[in-house]
Amino acid sequence: MDNIKITQDGFVWLIVTDSAKELWSSGALQIYRLYPDGTEALIMDARDLQYALEHGDDIGVEVAPLVSLINSYQNLEQ
């Protein structure tokens, strides 16, 4: 589960730090810098991306709030 992060507010992120440059270049997904305090910031340009990588921050894409995933899973079981 090294590629999943759940922040204090219960939001689930897929960690894509290793492929962040490729994702940024493709423009396929919005990527976010994830701060240790549980906040995040949209990476707006190549400079933001480079800064996050140089400082060892996690870079992620949004998945969903954990409660939504749990509810979806429970609905599948019924």
Short mmCIF file of N, CA, C and O in Angstrom, two decimals, residues 2-40:
data_model
loop_
_atom_site.label_atom_id
_atom_site.label_comp_id
_atom_site.label_asym_id
_atom_site.label_seq_id
_atom_site.Cartn_x
_atom_site.Cartn_y
_atom_site.Cartn_z
N ASP A 2 2.08 1.16 -0.48
CA ASP A 2 2.95 2.31 -0.54
C ASP A 2 2.45 3.37 -1.52
O ASP A 2 2.87 4.52 -1.44
N ASN A 3 1.58 2.97 -2.42
CA ASN A 3 1.12 3.93 -3.41
C ASN A 3 -0.24 4.53 -3.08
O ASN A 3 -0.84 5.20 -3.91
N ILE A 4 -0.70 4.33 -1.86
CA ILE A 4 -1.96 4.91 -1.39
C ILE A 4 -1.68 5.74 -0.14
O ILE A 4 -0.92 5.32 0.72
N LYS A 5 -2.30 6.91 -0.08
CA LYS A 5 -2.17 7.74 1.12
C LYS A 5 -3.57 8.22 1.49
O LYS A 5 -4.33 8.67 0.63
N ILE A 6 -3.90 8.10 2.78
CA ILE A 6 -5.17 8.61 3.28
C ILE A 6 -4.84 9.76 4.23
O ILE A 6 -4.13 9.57 5.22
N THR A 7 -5.32 10.95 3.88
CA THR A 7 -5.02 12.12 4.69
C THR A 7 -5.95 12.18 5.90
O THR A 7 -6.94 11.45 5.98
N GLN A 8 -5.62 13.06 6.84
CA GLN A 8 -6.38 13.17 8.08
C GLN A 8 -7.84 13.49 7.84
O GLN A 8 -8.69 13.15 8.65
N ASP A 9 -8.15 14.15 6.72
CA ASP A 9 -9.55 14.47 6.43
C ASP A 9 -10.28 13.31 5.77
O ASP A 9 -11.43 13.43 5.38
N GLY A 10 -9.61 12.16 5.64
CA GLY A 10 -10.25 10.96 5.11
C GLY A 10 -10.28 10.89 3.60
O GLY A 10 -11.05 10.13 3.02
N PHE A 11 -9.39 11.62 2.94
CA PHE A 11 -9.34 11.59 1.48
C PHE A 11 -8.26 10.61 1.04
O PHE A 11 -7.18 10.54 1.63
N VAL A 12 -8.56 9.85 0.00
CA VAL A 12 -7.64 8.84 -0.51
C VAL A 12 -6.93 9.39 -1.76
O VAL A 12 -7.56 9.92 -2.67
N TRP A 13 -5.62 9.23 -1.74
CA TRP A 13 -4.76 9.67 -2.85
C TRP A 13 -3.97 8.49 -3.39
O TRP A 13 -3.51 7.65 -2.62
N LEU A 14 -3.81 8.44 -4.69
CA LEU A 14 -2.91 7.49 -5.32
C LEU A 14 -1.58 8.21 -5.49
O LEU A 14 -1.51 9.26 -6.15
N ILE A 15 -0.52 7.69 -4.89
CA ILE A 15 0.79 8.32 -4.96
C ILE A 15 1.45 7.96 -6.30
O ILE A 15 1.61 6.78 -6.62
N VAL A 16 1.81 9.00 -7.04
CA VAL A 16 2.36 8.82 -8.39
C VAL A 16 3.71 9.52 -8.54
O VAL A 16 4.11 9.86 -9.65
N THR A 17 4.40 9.70 -7.43
CA THR A 17 5.65 10.47 -7.45
C THR A 17 6.61 9.94 -8.52
O THR A 17 7.21 10.74 -9.25
N ASP A 18 6.75 8.64 -8.62
CA ASP A 18 7.70 8.06 -9.57
C ASP A 18 7.35 8.32 -11.03
O ASP A 18 8.23 8.34 -11.89
N SER A 19 6.08 8.53 -11.31
CA SER A 19 5.66 8.78 -12.70
C SER A 19 5.11 10.20 -12.88
O SER A 19 4.47 10.48 -13.89
N ALA A 20 5.38 11.07 -11.92
CA ALA A 20 4.80 12.42 -11.96
C ALA A 20 5.21 13.21 -13.20
O ALA A 20 4.38 13.91 -13.79
N LYS A 21 6.46 13.11 -13.61
CA LYS A 21 6.89 13.86 -14.79
C LYS A 21 6.13 13.42 -16.03
O LYS A 21 5.72 14.25 -16.85
N GLU A 22 5.93 12.13 -16.18
CA GLU A 22 5.21 11.61 -17.34
C GLU A 22 3.74 12.04 -17.30
O GLU A 22 3.17 12.43 -18.33
N LEU A 23 3.14 11.96 -16.12
CA LEU A 23 1.74 12.38 -15.99
C LEU A 23 1.60 13.87 -16.29
O LEU A 23 0.65 14.29 -16.95
N TRP A 24 2.53 14.66 -15.77
CA TRP A 24 2.48 16.11 -16.02
C TRP A 24 2.60 16.39 -17.52
O TRP A 24 1.84 17.17 -18.08
N SER A 25 3.55 15.73 -18.16
CA SER A 25 3.78 15.95 -19.59
C SER A 25 2.57 15.56 -20.43
O SER A 25 2.25 16.21 -21.41
N SER A 26 1.91 14.48 -20.03
CA SER A 26 0.76 14.00 -20.81
C SER A 26 -0.47 14.87 -20.61
O SER A 26 -1.32 14.94 -21.49
N GLY A 27 -0.56 15.52 -19.44
CA GLY A 27 -1.74 16.33 -19.15
C GLY A 27 -2.99 15.50 -18.91
O GLY A 27 -4.09 16.03 -18.86
N ALA A 28 -2.82 14.19 -18.74
CA ALA A 28 -3.96 13.29 -18.59
C ALA A 28 -4.70 13.48 -17.27
O ALA A 28 -5.91 13.33 -17.21
N LEU A 29 -3.95 13.79 -16.22
CA LEU A 29 -4.55 13.92 -14.89
C LEU A 29 -3.98 15.14 -14.19
O LEU A 29 -2.84 15.52 -14.42
N GLN A 30 -4.77 15.71 -13.30
CA GLN A 30 -4.25 16.75 -12.43
C GLN A 30 -3.45 16.07 -11.33
O GLN A 30 -3.89 15.05 -10.78
N ILE A 31 -2.29 16.61 -11.02
CA ILE A 31 -1.47 16.04 -9.96
C ILE A 31 -1.28 17.08 -8.87
O ILE A 31 -1.29 18.29 -9.13
N TYR A 32 -1.13 16.59 -7.65
CA TYR A 32 -1.08 17.45 -6.48
C TYR A 32 0.16 17.16 -5.65
O TYR A 32 0.56 16.00 -5.50
N ARG A 33 0.71 18.22 -5.07
CA ARG A 33 1.77 18.09 -4.08
C ARG A 33 1.08 17.85 -2.74
O ARG A 33 0.20 18.63 -2.34
N LEU A 34 1.46 16.79 -2.06
CA LEU A 34 0.85 16.44 -0.78
C LEU A 34 1.82 16.80 0.34
O LEU A 34 2.93 16.27 0.40
N TYR A 35 1.39 17.69 1.20
CA TYR A 35 2.23 18.17 2.29
C TYR A 35 2.09 17.26 3.51
O TYR A 35 1.06 16.63 3.71
N PRO A 36 3.13 17.23 4.34
CA PRO A 36 3.09 16.38 5.54
C PRO A 36 1.95 16.71 6.50
O PRO A 36 1.50 15.84 7.25
N ASP A 37 1.44 17.96 6.46
CA ASP A 37 0.36 18.34 7.38
C ASP A 37 -1.02 17.93 6.88
O ASP A 37 -2.04 18.25 7.49
N GLY A 38 -1.08 17.21 5.75
CA GLY A 38 -2.35 16.73 5.23
C GLY A 38 -3.00 17.64 4.21
O GLY A 38 -4.05 17.31 3.67
N THR A 39 -2.38 18.78 3.92
CA THR A 39 -2.92 19.67 2.90
C THR A 39 -2.31 19.30 1.55
O THR A 39 -1.37 18.51 1.46
N GLU A 40 -2.87 19.88 0.51
CA GLU A 40 -2.38 19.61 -0.83
C GLU A 40 -2.46 20.87 -1.67
O GLU A 40 -3.17 21.80 -1.33
#
